[in-house]
Amino acid sequence: MEEPQHQGPEEQRHPRPRHEIRALHTASTVTVYQAYGPHIGRPAARDGRFPAAWKRDRMTWIKPSFLWMMYRCGWGEKEGQETVLAVEITREGFEWALRNACLSHYAHGLHPDQGSWKRQLRQAPSRVQWDPERDLRLRPLPYRSLQLGLAGEAARRYADEWTVAITDVTPLAQEIHALVRKDELEAAAALLPEERPFPADESLLAPLRA
């Protein structure tokens, strides 16, 4: 059974597009989130770059949505995800990953056939997945949040070229979670990163919408 979806008054008045990238961003950078065990997360935050122990030959998923990251890592309480990182990367790198991405699943009408999609998926260094955005209680919302999977060249560029800064935001996650548990949602919302629609060119997003 599909989970119920929840909308606040603002979302009901101004419904969001189903597929829209929202992120904390500047003219030159985009902030994405990941969560790791302390052996990866702490040195990454300390040095501002991923350590050698971070496997550059494996796919890694980055998430522009802070609350989707909280849903994924359980507010930093899941084993192996205790250190929540905000990774600021270049906008150029983020857009390169989108431009070279393939949708993570076959979509009728978007791909000529499943064979074409599978070939594209094997060749693409990055892939896109859209999952329900989350509210402060981590309940699903009726619009989607971007996940961007990076492999091969994309993963190496992410770790060694695109990363501008890495910040340990575990204390922020814990503070917001404590407020949510006390039902102080307005105070919790005030601490959230300001995620605004990312002005991606339509040519980047059109091939990535299911």
mmCIF file of C-alpha atoms in Angstrom:
data_model
loop_
_atom_site.group_PDB
_atom_site.id
_atom_site.type_symbol
_atom_site.label_atom_id
_atom_site.label_comp_id
_atom_site.label_asym_id
_atom_site.label_seq_id
_atom_site.Cartn_x
_atom_site.Cartn_y
_atom_site.Cartn_z
ATOM 1 C CA MET A 1 0.000 0.000 0.000
ATOM 2 C CA GLU A 2 1.323 3.432 -0.906
ATOM 3 C CA GLU A 3 2.130 5.735 2.007
ATOM 4 C CA PRO A 4 -0.164 8.737 2.619
ATOM 5 C CA GLN A 5 1.154 12.037 1.370
ATOM 6 C CA HIS A 6 1.102 15.233 3.376
ATOM 7 C CA GLN A 7 1.015 18.828 2.209
ATOM 8 C CA GLY A 8 1.297 21.984 4.247
ATOM 9 C CA PRO A 9 -0.907 25.036 3.579
ATOM 10 C CA GLU A 10 1.803 26.735 1.507
ATOM 11 C CA GLU A 11 2.222 23.672 -0.717
ATOM 12 C CA GLN A 12 -1.522 23.399 -1.185
ATOM 13 C CA ARG A 13 -1.723 27.021 -2.378
ATOM 14 C CA HIS A 14 1.359 26.763 -4.591
ATOM 15 C CA PRO A 15 1.812 23.164 -5.728
ATOM 16 C CA ARG A 16 5.346 22.322 -6.762
ATOM 17 C CA PRO A 17 6.274 20.715 -10.071
ATOM 18 C CA ARG A 18 6.541 16.949 -9.706
ATOM 19 C CA HIS A 19 10.152 16.917 -10.915
ATOM 20 C CA GLU A 20 12.095 19.971 -9.774
ATOM 21 C CA ILE A 21 15.621 20.325 -8.432
ATOM 22 C CA ARG A 22 15.670 22.241 -5.161
ATOM 23 C CA ALA A 23 18.971 22.932 -3.449
ATOM 24 C CA LEU A 24 21.011 25.308 -1.375
ATOM 25 C CA HIS A 25 22.998 26.999 -4.111
ATOM 26 C CA THR A 26 24.960 30.073 -5.063
ATOM 27 C CA ALA A 27 25.971 31.438 -8.450
ATOM 28 C CA SER A 28 28.921 29.025 -8.521
ATOM 29 C CA THR A 29 28.157 26.124 -6.164
ATOM 30 C CA VAL A 30 25.483 23.601 -5.178
ATOM 31 C CA THR A 31 25.266 21.890 -1.782
ATOM 32 C CA VAL A 32 24.481 18.174 -1.641
ATOM 33 C CA TYR A 33 24.289 15.776 1.295
ATOM 34 C CA GLN A 34 25.745 12.393 2.115
ATOM 35 C CA ALA A 35 26.103 10.356 5.308
ATOM 36 C CA TYR A 36 29.012 8.108 6.258
ATOM 37 C CA GLY A 37 30.523 6.338 9.217
ATOM 38 C CA PRO A 38 32.919 8.465 11.285
ATOM 39 C CA HIS A 39 35.985 6.872 9.646
ATOM 40 C CA ILE A 40 35.016 8.570 6.363
ATOM 41 C CA GLY A 41 32.913 11.515 7.491
ATOM 42 C CA ARG A 42 35.211 13.015 10.117
ATOM 43 C CA PRO A 43 38.412 13.198 8.034
ATOM 44 C CA ALA A 44 36.389 14.457 5.053
ATOM 45 C CA ALA A 45 34.988 17.339 7.109
ATOM 46 C CA ARG A 46 38.340 18.003 8.770
ATOM 47 C CA ASP A 47 40.312 18.169 5.525
ATOM 48 C CA GLY A 48 37.621 19.481 3.199
ATOM 49 C CA ARG A 49 38.118 16.592 0.809
ATOM 50 C CA PHE A 50 37.335 12.888 0.729
ATOM 51 C CA PRO A 51 40.071 10.646 2.153
ATOM 52 C CA ALA A 52 41.803 7.856 0.272
ATOM 53 C CA ALA A 53 39.491 5.374 2.036
ATOM 54 C CA TRP A 54 36.575 6.865 0.072
ATOM 55 C CA LYS A 55 36.169 4.411 -2.814
ATOM 56 C CA ARG A 56 36.359 6.346 -6.063
ATOM 57 C CA ASP A 57 35.550 3.260 -8.127
ATOM 58 C CA ARG A 58 32.108 2.748 -6.557
ATOM 59 C CA MET A 59 28.821 4.498 -7.259
ATOM 60 C CA THR A 60 27.943 7.195 -4.763
ATOM 61 C CA TRP A 61 24.593 8.953 -4.414
ATOM 62 C CA ILE A 62 24.332 12.660 -3.643
ATOM 63 C CA LYS A 63 21.153 14.386 -2.511
ATOM 64 C CA PRO A 64 20.396 18.129 -2.693
ATOM 65 C CA SER A 65 17.508 17.665 -0.228
ATOM 66 C CA PHE A 66 18.477 17.892 3.446
ATOM 67 C CA LEU A 67 15.233 16.244 4.591
ATOM 68 C CA TRP A 68 15.539 13.401 2.102
ATOM 69 C CA MET A 69 19.010 12.806 3.521
ATOM 70 C CA MET A 70 17.493 12.775 7.012
ATOM 71 C CA TYR A 71 14.985 10.189 5.836
ATOM 72 C CA ARG A 72 17.748 8.072 4.338
ATOM 73 C CA CYS A 73 20.117 8.218 7.328
ATOM 74 C CA GLY A 74 17.527 8.384 10.119
ATOM 75 C CA TRP A 75 18.751 11.798 11.309
ATOM 76 C CA GLY A 76 22.284 10.364 11.457
ATOM 77 C CA GLU A 77 21.297 7.486 13.721
ATOM 78 C CA LYS A 78 21.620 4.598 11.249
ATOM 79 C CA GLU A 79 24.716 2.454 11.501
ATOM 80 C CA GLY A 80 27.373 3.535 9.028
ATOM 81 C CA GLN A 81 25.617 6.890 8.449
ATOM 82 C CA GLU A 82 26.318 8.634 11.735
ATOM 83 C CA THR A 83 28.223 11.550 10.174
ATOM 84 C CA VAL A 84 26.093 13.762 7.929
ATOM 85 C CA LEU A 85 28.045 15.847 5.450
ATOM 86 C CA ALA A 86 27.087 18.938 3.479
ATOM 87 C CA VAL A 87 29.270 18.838 0.381
ATOM 88 C CA GLU A 88 29.531 22.064 -1.592
ATOM 89 C CA ILE A 89 30.427 21.309 -5.205
ATOM 90 C CA THR A 90 30.874 23.447 -8.268
ATOM 91 C CA ARG A 91 27.779 24.256 -10.247
ATOM 92 C CA GLU A 92 29.731 23.334 -13.363
ATOM 93 C CA GLY A 93 30.323 19.835 -11.986
ATOM 94 C CA PHE A 94 26.719 19.398 -10.902
ATOM 95 C CA GLU A 95 25.471 20.366 -14.349
ATOM 96 C CA TRP A 96 28.044 18.079 -16.002
ATOM 97 C CA ALA A 97 26.645 15.178 -13.985
ATOM 98 C CA LEU A 98 23.085 16.046 -15.046
ATOM 99 C CA ARG A 99 24.082 16.464 -18.690
ATOM 100 C CA ASN A 100 25.737 13.042 -18.709
ATOM 101 C CA ALA A 101 23.076 11.245 -16.672
ATOM 102 C CA CYS A 102 20.582 8.550 -17.539
ATOM 103 C CA LEU A 103 17.292 8.016 -15.748
ATOM 104 C CA SER A 104 17.699 5.101 -13.331
ATOM 105 C CA HIS A 105 14.618 3.301 -14.654
ATOM 106 C CA TYR A 106 13.026 2.752 -18.041
ATOM 107 C CA ALA A 107 10.301 5.270 -18.900
ATOM 108 C CA HIS A 108 7.942 4.528 -21.766
ATOM 109 C CA GLY A 109 7.803 7.480 -24.139
ATOM 110 C CA LEU A 110 11.112 8.864 -22.905
ATOM 111 C CA HIS A 111 13.314 5.995 -24.108
ATOM 112 C CA PRO A 112 12.802 4.317 -27.512
ATOM 113 C CA ASP A 113 12.798 0.878 -25.881
ATOM 114 C CA GLN A 114 14.240 -0.971 -22.902
ATOM 115 C CA GLY A 115 17.312 -2.070 -24.838
ATOM 116 C CA SER A 116 18.219 1.536 -25.659
ATOM 117 C CA TRP A 117 17.724 2.561 -22.049
ATOM 118 C CA LYS A 118 19.926 -0.286 -20.768
ATOM 119 C CA ARG A 119 22.724 0.643 -23.176
ATOM 120 C CA GLN A 120 22.517 4.273 -22.115
ATOM 121 C CA LEU A 121 22.509 3.290 -18.450
ATOM 122 C CA ARG A 122 25.659 1.173 -18.860
ATOM 123 C CA GLN A 123 27.501 3.992 -20.609
ATOM 124 C CA ALA A 124 26.379 6.941 -18.486
ATOM 125 C CA PRO A 125 28.740 8.047 -15.685
ATOM 126 C CA SER A 126 25.785 9.352 -13.678
ATOM 127 C CA ARG A 127 22.146 8.481 -13.177
ATOM 128 C CA VAL A 128 19.066 10.249 -11.859
ATOM 129 C CA GLN A 129 16.384 8.957 -9.565
ATOM 130 C CA TRP A 130 13.350 10.879 -8.318
ATOM 131 C CA ASP A 131 11.951 9.941 -4.907
ATOM 132 C CA PRO A 132 9.142 11.507 -2.858
ATOM 133 C CA GLU A 133 10.355 14.586 -0.995
ATOM 134 C CA ARG A 134 9.924 14.461 2.791
ATOM 135 C CA ASP A 135 8.463 16.784 5.394
ATOM 136 C CA LEU A 136 9.910 17.401 8.871
ATOM 137 C CA ARG A 137 8.351 14.199 10.149
ATOM 138 C CA LEU A 138 9.932 12.430 7.138
ATOM 139 C CA ARG A 139 6.536 11.641 5.628
ATOM 140 C CA PRO A 140 6.361 11.567 1.812
ATOM 141 C CA LEU A 141 5.189 14.630 -0.099
ATOM 142 C CA PRO A 142 3.419 14.562 -3.489
ATOM 143 C CA TYR A 143 6.416 15.918 -5.382
ATOM 144 C CA ARG A 144 9.828 14.469 -6.034
ATOM 145 C CA SER A 145 13.375 15.024 -4.814
ATOM 146 C CA LEU A 146 16.445 14.453 -6.968
ATOM 147 C CA GLN A 147 19.017 11.791 -6.213
ATOM 148 C CA LEU A 148 22.102 11.817 -8.387
ATOM 149 C CA GLY A 149 24.213 8.676 -8.642
ATOM 150 C CA LEU A 150 27.850 9.124 -9.641
ATOM 151 C CA ALA A 151 30.089 6.343 -10.932
ATOM 152 C CA GLY A 152 33.393 6.051 -12.756
ATOM 153 C CA GLU A 153 34.537 9.393 -14.130
ATOM 154 C CA ALA A 154 31.717 11.250 -12.365
ATOM 155 C CA ALA A 155 32.619 9.836 -8.931
ATOM 156 C CA ARG A 156 36.291 10.663 -9.382
ATOM 157 C CA ARG A 157 35.523 14.194 -10.543
ATOM 158 C CA TYR A 158 33.140 14.680 -7.631
ATOM 159 C CA ALA A 159 35.721 13.662 -5.051
ATOM 160 C CA ASP A 160 38.813 15.263 -6.529
ATOM 161 C CA GLU A 161 37.701 18.155 -8.765
ATOM 162 C CA TRP A 162 34.207 19.412 -7.985
ATOM 163 C CA THR A 163 34.308 19.495 -4.176
ATOM 164 C CA VAL A 164 34.739 23.009 -2.824
ATOM 165 C CA ALA A 165 34.019 22.425 0.873
ATOM 166 C CA ILE A 166 32.766 19.675 3.197
ATOM 167 C CA THR A 167 30.988 20.471 6.462
ATOM 168 C CA ASP A 168 29.873 18.101 9.213
ATOM 169 C CA VAL A 169 26.204 18.994 9.725
ATOM 170 C CA THR A 170 25.461 16.172 12.167
ATOM 171 C CA PRO A 171 24.936 18.663 15.043
ATOM 172 C CA LEU A 172 22.404 20.550 12.892
ATOM 173 C CA ALA A 173 20.574 17.318 12.114
ATOM 174 C CA GLN A 174 20.451 16.441 15.804
ATOM 175 C CA GLU A 175 19.197 19.901 16.766
ATOM 176 C CA ILE A 176 16.405 19.844 14.169
ATOM 177 C CA HIS A 177 15.441 16.291 15.103
ATOM 178 C CA ALA A 178 15.197 17.247 18.792
ATOM 179 C CA LEU A 179 12.809 20.076 17.923
ATOM 180 C CA VAL A 180 10.690 17.785 15.741
ATOM 181 C CA ARG A 181 10.412 15.278 18.584
ATOM 182 C CA LYS A 182 9.187 18.092 20.853
ATOM 183 C CA ASP A 183 6.651 19.044 18.152
ATOM 184 C CA GLU A 184 8.307 22.449 17.710
ATOM 185 C CA LEU A 185 7.999 22.308 13.943
ATOM 186 C CA GLU A 186 8.175 26.040 13.289
ATOM 187 C CA ALA A 187 11.481 26.296 15.152
ATOM 188 C CA ALA A 188 12.753 23.196 13.353
ATOM 189 C CA ALA A 189 11.785 24.583 9.940
ATOM 190 C CA ALA A 190 13.638 27.818 10.684
ATOM 191 C CA LEU A 191 16.897 25.851 10.938
ATOM 192 C CA LEU A 192 16.571 24.032 7.630
ATOM 193 C CA PRO A 193 18.940 24.970 4.789
ATOM 194 C CA GLU A 194 17.310 27.341 2.306
ATOM 195 C CA GLU A 195 16.654 25.076 -0.652
ATOM 196 C CA ARG A 196 15.423 27.018 -3.668
ATOM 197 C CA PRO A 197 14.569 25.805 -7.185
ATOM 198 C CA PHE A 198 17.796 25.269 -9.082
ATOM 199 C CA PRO A 199 17.767 27.128 -12.416
ATOM 200 C CA ALA A 200 18.713 24.169 -14.555
ATOM 201 C CA ASP A 201 18.345 24.590 -18.286
ATOM 202 C CA GLU A 202 15.350 22.711 -19.659
ATOM 203 C CA SER A 203 17.655 20.776 -21.963
ATOM 204 C CA LEU A 204 19.258 19.232 -18.861
ATOM 205 C CA LEU A 205 16.027 18.098 -17.225
ATOM 206 C CA ALA A 206 13.865 17.065 -20.180
ATOM 207 C CA PRO A 207 15.651 13.711 -20.711
ATOM 208 C CA LEU A 208 15.522 12.988 -16.966
ATOM 209 C CA ARG A 209 11.838 13.333 -16.185
ATOM 210 C CA ALA A 210 9.955 10.069 -15.827
#
